[in-house]
């Protein structure tokens, strides 16, 4: 396998690069291989659908890509930085600044307003309250939620909550966005509306996004489609 330094060079370097990712879990007295040498490049402004059956390893792949879990072998390269040898503190810092996460359930803090949910991660990252509020309001306006900033999550519809969650995921201007079934809890009409908002945000900001989904209608609207076949990433036509 070529060295990481060789793999990440080029005229247009990928924002995200997976290099030979392997992962197995203990099962009884043996091991269960999940990922068997995953290689993948993701570029700025690119929207990629990850479609695979349950149990194929989608969540494991997203957790490793998001630096939530370490691979047994291989490396994750974000913005040209190889992450395999980083300690936990550096991985946490990189995760806060370079990676945004959106899940099937919004995970908004229930006691805080929509705007406050966007401000908190920015303030943790070091922005002052005024700057965080301005950026939060700008993001809410972009997601067509400018009139909902003072509302608690319980006062928002399912689609509104998920749009707030998307805005929160990009509040710190990450390079990579990882979404795990972000429209899975929504009805078809709301699902398409939320996806449109997400896609527009990716295009406008130059994010590199991987979206795990079972919704093939949404997958067909993305730039690329990939799946996991026997633990390896395969491009779909």
mmCIF file of N, CA and C in Angstrom, residues 91-199:
data_model
loop_
_atom_site.group_PDB
_atom_site.id
_atom_site.type_symbol
_atom_site.label_atom_id
_atom_site.label_comp_id
_atom_site.label_asym_id
_atom_site.label_seq_id
_atom_site.Cartn_x
_atom_site.Cartn_y
_atom_site.Cartn_z
ATOM 1 N N UNK A 91 -7.908 14.237 18.505
ATOM 2 C CA UNK A 91 -9.037 13.703 17.727
ATOM 3 C C UNK A 91 -10.325 14.451 18.090
ATOM 4 N N UNK A 92 -10.504 14.734 19.366
ATOM 5 C CA UNK A 92 -11.688 15.473 19.806
ATOM 6 C C UNK A 92 -11.697 16.883 19.235
ATOM 7 N N UNK A 93 -10.534 17.552 19.260
ATOM 8 C CA UNK A 93 -10.452 18.906 18.705
ATOM 9 C C UNK A 93 -10.760 18.907 17.210
ATOM 10 N N UNK A 94 -10.220 17.940 16.500
ATOM 11 C CA UNK A 94 -10.454 17.857 15.056
ATOM 12 C C UNK A 94 -11.914 17.558 14.765
ATOM 13 N N UNK A 95 -12.504 16.699 15.573
ATOM 14 C CA UNK A 95 -13.910 16.353 15.392
ATOM 15 C C UNK A 95 -14.806 17.574 15.605
ATOM 16 N N UNK A 96 -14.468 18.408 16.585
ATOM 17 C CA UNK A 96 -15.281 19.598 16.876
ATOM 18 C C UNK A 96 -15.214 20.627 15.759
ATOM 19 N N UNK A 97 -14.046 20.753 15.126
ATOM 20 C CA UNK A 97 -13.851 21.842 14.161
ATOM 21 C C UNK A 97 -14.016 21.428 12.708
ATOM 22 N N UNK A 98 -13.748 20.154 12.393
ATOM 23 C CA UNK A 98 -13.692 19.739 10.995
ATOM 24 C C UNK A 98 -14.818 18.809 10.560
ATOM 25 N N UNK A 99 -15.600 18.298 11.517
ATOM 26 C CA UNK A 99 -16.626 17.306 11.186
ATOM 27 C C UNK A 99 -17.954 17.707 11.798
ATOM 28 N N UNK A 100 -19.011 17.652 10.990
ATOM 29 C CA UNK A 100 -20.364 17.881 11.486
ATOM 30 C C UNK A 100 -21.157 16.586 11.407
ATOM 31 N N UNK A 101 -22.036 16.371 12.381
ATOM 32 C CA UNK A 101 -22.822 15.137 12.440
ATOM 33 C C UNK A 101 -24.315 15.464 12.441
ATOM 34 N N UNK A 102 -25.075 14.679 11.672
ATOM 35 C CA UNK A 102 -26.541 14.751 11.713
ATOM 36 C C UNK A 102 -27.051 13.318 11.835
ATOM 37 N N UNK A 103 -27.946 13.105 12.782
ATOM 38 C CA UNK A 103 -28.457 11.753 13.018
ATOM 39 C C UNK A 103 -29.933 11.671 12.660
ATOM 40 N N UNK A 104 -30.468 10.447 12.699
ATOM 41 C CA UNK A 104 -31.880 10.242 12.388
ATOM 42 C C UNK A 104 -32.771 10.996 13.372
ATOM 43 N N UNK A 105 -32.372 10.992 14.643
ATOM 44 C CA UNK A 105 -33.072 11.781 15.659
ATOM 45 C C UNK A 105 -32.265 13.059 15.871
ATOM 46 N N UNK A 106 -32.938 14.179 16.032
ATOM 47 C CA UNK A 106 -32.267 15.477 16.003
ATOM 48 C C UNK A 106 -31.283 15.716 17.158
ATOM 49 N N UNK A 107 -31.540 15.140 18.338
ATOM 50 C CA UNK A 107 -30.669 15.291 19.506
ATOM 51 C C UNK A 107 -30.449 16.759 19.905
ATOM 52 N N UNK A 108 -31.445 17.608 19.683
ATOM 53 C CA UNK A 108 -31.356 18.992 20.155
ATOM 54 C C UNK A 108 -31.520 19.013 21.672
ATOM 55 N N UNK A 109 -30.885 19.979 22.316
ATOM 56 C CA UNK A 109 -31.024 20.113 23.762
ATOM 57 C C UNK A 109 -32.402 20.704 24.060
ATOM 58 N N UNK A 110 -33.276 19.962 24.749
ATOM 59 C CA UNK A 110 -34.689 20.359 24.865
ATOM 60 C C UNK A 110 -34.934 21.638 25.648
ATOM 61 N N UNK A 111 -34.020 21.978 26.571
ATOM 62 C CA UNK A 111 -34.246 23.156 27.408
ATOM 63 C C UNK A 111 -33.738 24.446 26.781
ATOM 64 N N UNK A 112 -33.145 24.356 25.592
ATOM 65 C CA UNK A 112 -32.605 25.529 24.917
ATOM 66 C C UNK A 112 -33.371 25.794 23.616
ATOM 67 N N UNK A 113 -33.432 27.069 23.226
ATOM 68 C CA UNK A 113 -34.117 27.443 21.990
ATOM 69 C C UNK A 113 -33.333 26.958 20.778
ATOM 70 N N UNK A 114 -33.964 27.075 19.609
ATOM 71 C CA UNK A 114 -33.289 26.695 18.360
ATOM 72 C C UNK A 114 -31.994 27.479 18.185
ATOM 73 N N UNK A 115 -32.058 28.788 18.422
ATOM 74 C CA UNK A 115 -30.858 29.609 18.281
ATOM 75 C C UNK A 115 -29.786 29.205 19.288
ATOM 76 N N UNK A 116 -30.186 28.968 20.528
ATOM 77 C CA UNK A 116 -29.207 28.577 21.554
ATOM 78 C C UNK A 116 -28.550 27.246 21.222
ATOM 79 N N UNK A 117 -29.306 26.320 20.610
ATOM 80 C CA UNK A 117 -28.731 25.048 20.192
ATOM 81 C C UNK A 117 -27.645 25.247 19.144
ATOM 82 N N UNK A 118 -27.758 26.299 18.339
ATOM 83 C CA UNK A 118 -26.723 26.609 17.350
ATOM 84 C C UNK A 118 -25.561 27.369 17.965
ATOM 85 N N UNK A 119 -25.843 28.157 18.986
ATOM 86 C CA UNK A 119 -24.796 28.968 19.617
ATOM 87 C C UNK A 119 -23.848 28.131 20.482
ATOM 88 N N UNK A 120 -24.380 27.133 21.165
ATOM 89 C CA UNK A 120 -23.584 26.380 22.143
ATOM 90 C C UNK A 120 -22.323 25.760 21.544
ATOM 91 N N UNK A 121 -22.406 25.024 20.417
ATOM 92 C CA UNK A 121 -21.166 24.452 19.874
ATOM 93 C C UNK A 121 -20.168 25.504 19.420
ATOM 94 N N UNK A 122 -20.666 26.653 18.974
ATOM 95 C CA UNK A 122 -19.759 27.721 18.566
ATOM 96 C C UNK A 122 -19.030 28.320 19.768
ATOM 97 N N UNK A 123 -19.750 28.485 20.869
ATOM 98 C CA UNK A 123 -19.141 29.055 22.070
ATOM 99 C C UNK A 123 -18.151 28.072 22.698
ATOM 100 N N UNK A 124 -18.452 26.793 22.611
ATOM 101 C CA UNK A 124 -17.503 25.779 23.079
ATOM 102 C C UNK A 124 -16.216 25.855 22.260
ATOM 103 N N UNK A 125 -16.368 26.173 20.956
ATOM 104 C CA UNK A 125 -15.207 26.275 20.067
ATOM 105 C C UNK A 125 -14.449 27.589 20.237
ATOM 106 N N UNK A 126 -15.000 28.527 21.051
ATOM 107 C CA UNK A 126 -14.253 29.738 21.358
ATOM 108 C C UNK A 126 -14.856 31.038 20.870
ATOM 109 N N UNK A 127 -15.969 30.991 20.118
ATOM 110 C CA UNK A 127 -16.603 32.226 19.664
ATOM 111 C C UNK A 127 -17.304 32.919 20.826
ATOM 112 N N UNK A 128 -17.329 34.259 20.780
ATOM 113 C CA UNK A 128 -18.062 34.956 21.835
ATOM 114 C C UNK A 128 -19.559 34.902 21.525
ATOM 115 N N UNK A 129 -20.348 35.279 22.516
ATOM 116 C CA UNK A 129 -21.796 35.110 22.432
ATOM 117 C C UNK A 129 -22.394 35.891 21.266
ATOM 118 N N UNK A 130 -21.915 37.109 21.040
ATOM 119 C CA UNK A 130 -22.475 37.938 19.971
ATOM 120 C C UNK A 130 -22.206 37.329 18.596
ATOM 121 N N UNK A 131 -20.969 36.883 18.378
ATOM 122 C CA UNK A 131 -20.632 36.269 17.085
ATOM 123 C C UNK A 131 -21.409 34.983 16.875
ATOM 124 N N UNK A 132 -21.523 34.172 17.934
ATOM 125 C CA UNK A 132 -22.256 32.915 17.829
ATOM 126 C C UNK A 132 -23.726 33.160 17.501
ATOM 127 N N UNK A 133 -24.316 34.183 18.101
ATOM 128 C CA UNK A 133 -25.719 34.510 17.833
ATOM 129 C C UNK A 133 -25.905 34.978 16.397
ATOM 130 N N UNK A 134 -24.974 35.794 15.912
ATOM 131 C CA UNK A 134 -25.079 36.288 14.531
ATOM 132 C C UNK A 134 -25.001 35.135 13.532
ATOM 133 N N UNK A 135 -24.004 34.281 13.723
ATOM 134 C CA UNK A 135 -23.873 33.150 12.808
ATOM 135 C C UNK A 135 -25.072 32.211 12.932
ATOM 136 N N UNK A 136 -25.540 32.008 14.156
ATOM 137 C CA UNK A 136 -26.703 31.156 14.362
ATOM 138 C C UNK A 136 -27.937 31.696 13.663
ATOM 139 N N UNK A 137 -28.166 33.002 13.774
ATOM 140 C CA UNK A 137 -29.313 33.617 13.098
ATOM 141 C C UNK A 137 -29.178 33.540 11.582
ATOM 142 N N UNK A 138 -27.951 33.708 11.083
ATOM 143 C CA UNK A 138 -27.720 33.595 9.632
ATOM 144 C C UNK A 138 -28.052 32.191 9.141
ATOM 145 N N UNK A 139 -27.642 31.181 9.904
ATOM 146 C CA UNK A 139 -27.920 29.805 9.515
ATOM 147 C C UNK A 139 -29.415 29.495 9.580
ATOM 148 N N UNK A 140 -30.078 29.985 10.615
ATOM 149 C CA UNK A 140 -31.525 29.779 10.710
ATOM 150 C C UNK A 140 -32.242 30.429 9.527
ATOM 151 N N UNK A 141 -31.795 31.614 9.146
ATOM 152 C CA UNK A 141 -32.400 32.292 7.997
ATOM 153 C C UNK A 141 -32.168 31.490 6.721
ATOM 154 N N UNK A 142 -30.969 30.953 6.563
ATOM 155 C CA UNK A 142 -30.658 30.156 5.375
ATOM 156 C C UNK A 142 -31.549 28.916 5.309
ATOM 157 N N UNK A 143 -31.856 28.349 6.484
ATOM 158 C CA UNK A 143 -32.709 27.157 6.536
ATOM 159 C C UNK A 143 -34.194 27.517 6.603
ATOM 160 N N UNK A 144 -34.503 28.809 6.391
ATOM 161 C CA UNK A 144 -35.876 29.308 6.407
ATOM 162 C C UNK A 144 -36.542 29.093 7.769
ATOM 163 N N UNK A 145 -35.774 29.347 8.811
ATOM 164 C CA UNK A 145 -36.268 29.189 10.176
ATOM 165 C C UNK A 145 -36.043 30.460 10.991
ATOM 166 N N UNK A 146 -35.911 31.597 10.303
ATOM 167 C CA UNK A 146 -35.576 32.834 11.004
ATOM 168 C C UNK A 146 -36.626 33.242 12.042
ATOM 169 N N UNK A 147 -37.863 32.794 11.868
ATOM 170 C CA UNK A 147 -38.916 33.146 12.820
ATOM 171 C C UNK A 147 -39.066 32.121 13.945
ATOM 172 N N UNK A 148 -38.196 31.117 13.947
ATOM 173 C CA UNK A 148 -38.338 30.031 14.917
ATOM 174 C C UNK A 148 -37.175 29.966 15.908
ATOM 175 N N UNK A 149 -36.306 30.965 15.863
ATOM 176 C CA UNK A 149 -35.106 30.941 16.688
ATOM 177 C C UNK A 149 -35.355 30.885 18.179
ATOM 178 N N UNK A 150 -36.437 31.497 18.650
ATOM 179 C CA UNK A 150 -36.715 31.535 20.093
ATOM 180 C C UNK A 150 -37.529 30.329 20.553
ATOM 181 N N UNK A 151 -37.917 29.466 19.634
ATOM 182 C CA UNK A 151 -38.754 28.326 19.981
ATOM 183 C C UNK A 151 -37.913 27.172 20.538
ATOM 184 N N UNK A 152 -38.457 26.469 21.510
ATOM 185 C CA UNK A 152 -37.850 25.248 22.017
ATOM 186 C C UNK A 152 -38.077 24.113 21.016
ATOM 187 N N UNK A 153 -37.250 23.074 21.039
ATOM 188 C CA UNK A 153 -37.457 21.948 20.120
ATOM 189 C C UNK A 153 -38.866 21.369 20.179
ATOM 190 N N UNK A 154 -39.468 21.333 21.376
ATOM 191 C CA UNK A 154 -40.828 20.790 21.516
ATOM 192 C C UNK A 154 -41.871 21.633 20.797
ATOM 193 N N UNK A 155 -41.519 22.865 20.456
ATOM 194 C CA UNK A 155 -42.445 23.761 19.756
ATOM 195 C C UNK A 155 -42.223 23.759 18.245
ATOM 196 N N UNK A 156 -41.309 22.921 17.770
ATOM 197 C CA UNK A 156 -41.002 22.842 16.349
ATOM 198 C C UNK A 156 -41.551 21.554 15.757
ATOM 199 N N UNK A 157 -41.834 21.567 14.460
ATOM 200 C CA UNK A 157 -42.247 20.344 13.775
ATOM 201 C C UNK A 157 -41.035 19.441 13.580
ATOM 202 N N UNK A 158 -41.277 18.196 13.170
ATOM 203 C CA UNK A 158 -40.179 17.258 12.940
ATOM 204 C C UNK A 158 -39.201 17.764 11.891
ATOM 205 N N UNK A 159 -39.735 18.308 10.815
ATOM 206 C CA UNK A 159 -38.868 18.842 9.765
ATOM 207 C C UNK A 159 -38.076 20.045 10.220
ATOM 208 N N UNK A 160 -38.707 20.892 11.033
ATOM 209 C CA UNK A 160 -38.003 22.065 11.566
ATOM 210 C C UNK A 160 -36.890 21.651 12.507
ATOM 211 N N UNK A 161 -37.165 20.682 13.366
ATOM 212 C CA UNK A 161 -36.129 20.207 14.294
ATOM 213 C C UNK A 161 -34.928 19.652 13.527
ATOM 214 N N UNK A 162 -35.205 18.923 12.454
ATOM 215 C CA UNK A 162 -34.094 18.333 11.714
ATOM 216 C C UNK A 162 -33.305 19.394 10.954
ATOM 217 N N UNK A 163 -33.970 20.442 10.493
ATOM 218 C CA UNK A 163 -33.240 21.540 9.842
ATOM 219 C C UNK A 163 -32.374 22.303 10.853
ATOM 220 N N UNK A 164 -32.870 22.439 12.082
ATOM 221 C CA UNK A 164 -32.041 23.045 13.128
ATOM 222 C C UNK A 164 -30.828 22.155 13.398
ATOM 223 N N UNK A 165 -31.034 20.845 13.424
ATOM 224 C CA UNK A 165 -29.924 19.911 13.662
ATOM 225 C C UNK A 165 -28.879 20.009 12.556
ATOM 226 N N UNK A 166 -29.324 20.182 11.320
ATOM 227 C CA UNK A 166 -28.388 20.342 10.201
ATOM 228 C C UNK A 166 -27.609 21.642 10.362
ATOM 229 N N UNK A 167 -28.324 22.719 10.702
ATOM 230 C CA UNK A 167 -27.652 24.012 10.905
ATOM 231 C C UNK A 167 -26.633 23.919 12.033
ATOM 232 N N UNK A 168 -26.987 23.222 13.114
ATOM 233 C CA UNK A 168 -26.053 23.046 14.224
ATOM 234 C C UNK A 168 -24.808 22.279 13.765
ATOM 235 N N UNK A 169 -24.993 21.286 12.912
ATOM 236 C CA UNK A 169 -23.867 20.462 12.452
ATOM 237 C C UNK A 169 -22.838 21.266 11.668
ATOM 238 N N UNK A 170 -23.286 22.352 11.035
ATOM 239 C CA UNK A 170 -22.344 23.147 10.224
ATOM 240 C C UNK A 170 -22.003 24.479 10.891
ATOM 241 N N UNK A 171 -22.441 24.667 12.130
ATOM 242 C CA UNK A 171 -22.249 25.955 12.802
ATOM 243 C C UNK A 171 -20.782 26.329 12.945
ATOM 244 N N UNK A 172 -19.907 25.344 13.089
ATOM 245 C CA UNK A 172 -18.475 25.621 13.232
ATOM 246 C C UNK A 172 -17.712 25.495 11.922
ATOM 247 N N UNK A 173 -18.453 25.562 10.797
ATOM 248 C CA UNK A 173 -17.860 25.523 9.459
ATOM 249 C C UNK A 173 -16.923 24.329 9.264
ATOM 250 N N UNK A 174 -17.437 23.103 9.453
ATOM 251 C CA UNK A 174 -16.586 21.924 9.276
ATOM 252 C C UNK A 174 -16.259 21.682 7.803
ATOM 253 N N UNK A 175 -15.298 20.825 7.554
ATOM 254 C CA UNK A 175 -14.967 20.428 6.178
ATOM 255 C C UNK A 175 -15.834 19.258 5.715
ATOM 256 N N UNK A 176 -16.210 18.399 6.663
ATOM 257 C CA UNK A 176 -16.916 17.158 6.349
ATOM 258 C C UNK A 176 -18.226 17.100 7.133
ATOM 259 N N UNK A 177 -19.294 16.671 6.444
ATOM 260 C CA UNK A 177 -20.587 16.459 7.088
ATOM 261 C C UNK A 177 -20.952 14.987 6.951
ATOM 262 N N UNK A 178 -21.258 14.343 8.070
ATOM 263 C CA UNK A 178 -21.672 12.942 8.086
ATOM 264 C C UNK A 178 -23.100 12.866 8.602
ATOM 265 N N UNK A 179 -23.981 12.251 7.824
ATOM 266 C CA UNK A 179 -25.393 12.178 8.198
ATOM 267 C C UNK A 179 -25.858 10.730 8.141
ATOM 268 N N UNK A 180 -26.473 10.269 9.226
ATOM 269 C CA UNK A 180 -26.951 8.894 9.310
ATOM 270 C C UNK A 180 -28.474 8.896 9.305
ATOM 271 N N UNK A 181 -29.046 8.558 8.159
ATOM 272 C CA UNK A 181 -30.504 8.543 7.982
ATOM 273 C C UNK A 181 -31.144 9.851 8.465
ATOM 274 N N UNK A 182 -30.695 11.005 7.965
ATOM 275 C CA UNK A 182 -31.185 12.287 8.505
ATOM 276 C C UNK A 182 -32.652 12.559 8.234
ATOM 277 N N UNK A 183 -33.256 11.837 7.277
ATOM 278 C CA UNK A 183 -34.686 12.046 7.002
ATOM 279 C C UNK A 183 -35.498 10.799 7.347
ATOM 280 N N UNK A 184 -34.894 9.864 8.062
ATOM 281 C CA UNK A 184 -35.539 8.578 8.324
ATOM 282 C C UNK A 184 -36.805 8.661 9.140
ATOM 283 N N UNK A 185 -36.951 9.687 9.971
ATOM 284 C CA UNK A 185 -38.143 9.810 10.828
ATOM 285 C C UNK A 185 -39.209 10.728 10.233
ATOM 286 N N UNK A 186 -39.024 11.167 8.998
ATOM 287 C CA UNK A 186 -39.913 12.166 8.416
ATOM 288 C C UNK A 186 -40.797 11.563 7.330
ATOM 289 N N UNK A 187 -41.947 12.182 7.108
ATOM 290 C CA UNK A 187 -42.816 11.746 6.024
ATOM 291 C C UNK A 187 -42.176 12.130 4.688
ATOM 292 N N UNK A 188 -42.609 11.511 3.570
ATOM 293 C CA UNK A 188 -41.934 11.730 2.286
ATOM 294 C C UNK A 188 -41.826 13.198 1.868
ATOM 295 N N UNK A 189 -42.888 13.966 2.024
ATOM 296 C CA UNK A 189 -42.857 15.362 1.611
ATOM 297 C C UNK A 189 -41.843 16.151 2.446
ATOM 298 N N UNK A 190 -41.897 15.982 3.772
ATOM 299 C CA UNK A 190 -40.963 16.685 4.655
ATOM 300 C C UNK A 190 -39.540 16.204 4.411
ATOM 301 N N UNK A 191 -39.392 14.909 4.146
ATOM 302 C CA UNK A 191 -38.078 14.327 3.875
ATOM 303 C C UNK A 191 -37.408 15.013 2.696
ATOM 304 N N UNK A 192 -38.147 15.212 1.617
ATOM 305 C CA UNK A 192 -37.574 15.870 0.434
ATOM 306 C C UNK A 192 -37.256 17.331 0.722
ATOM 307 N N UNK A 193 -38.083 17.987 1.513
ATOM 308 C CA UNK A 193 -37.834 19.394 1.844
ATOM 309 C C UNK A 193 -36.555 19.539 2.661
ATOM 310 N N UNK A 194 -36.391 18.646 3.652
ATOM 311 C CA UNK A 194 -35.187 18.686 4.487
ATOM 312 C C UNK A 194 -33.960 18.355 3.656
ATOM 313 N N UNK A 195 -34.081 17.369 2.774
ATOM 314 C CA UNK A 195 -32.937 17.026 1.918
ATOM 315 C C UNK A 195 -32.560 18.194 1.016
ATOM 316 N N UNK A 196 -33.552 18.885 0.463
ATOM 317 C CA UNK A 196 -33.262 20.052 -0.382
ATOM 318 C C UNK A 196 -32.459 21.094 0.394
ATOM 319 N N UNK A 197 -32.849 21.317 1.656
ATOM 320 C CA UNK A 197 -32.131 22.287 2.489
ATOM 321 C C UNK A 197 -30.702 21.821 2.747
ATOM 322 N N UNK A 198 -30.530 20.540 3.010
ATOM 323 C CA UNK A 198 -29.202 19.985 3.262
ATOM 324 C C UNK A 198 -28.325 20.084 2.017
ATOM 325 N N UNK A 199 -28.883 19.711 0.873
ATOM 326 C CA UNK A 199 -28.113 19.751 -0.374
ATOM 327 C C UNK A 199 -27.702 21.183 -0.714
#
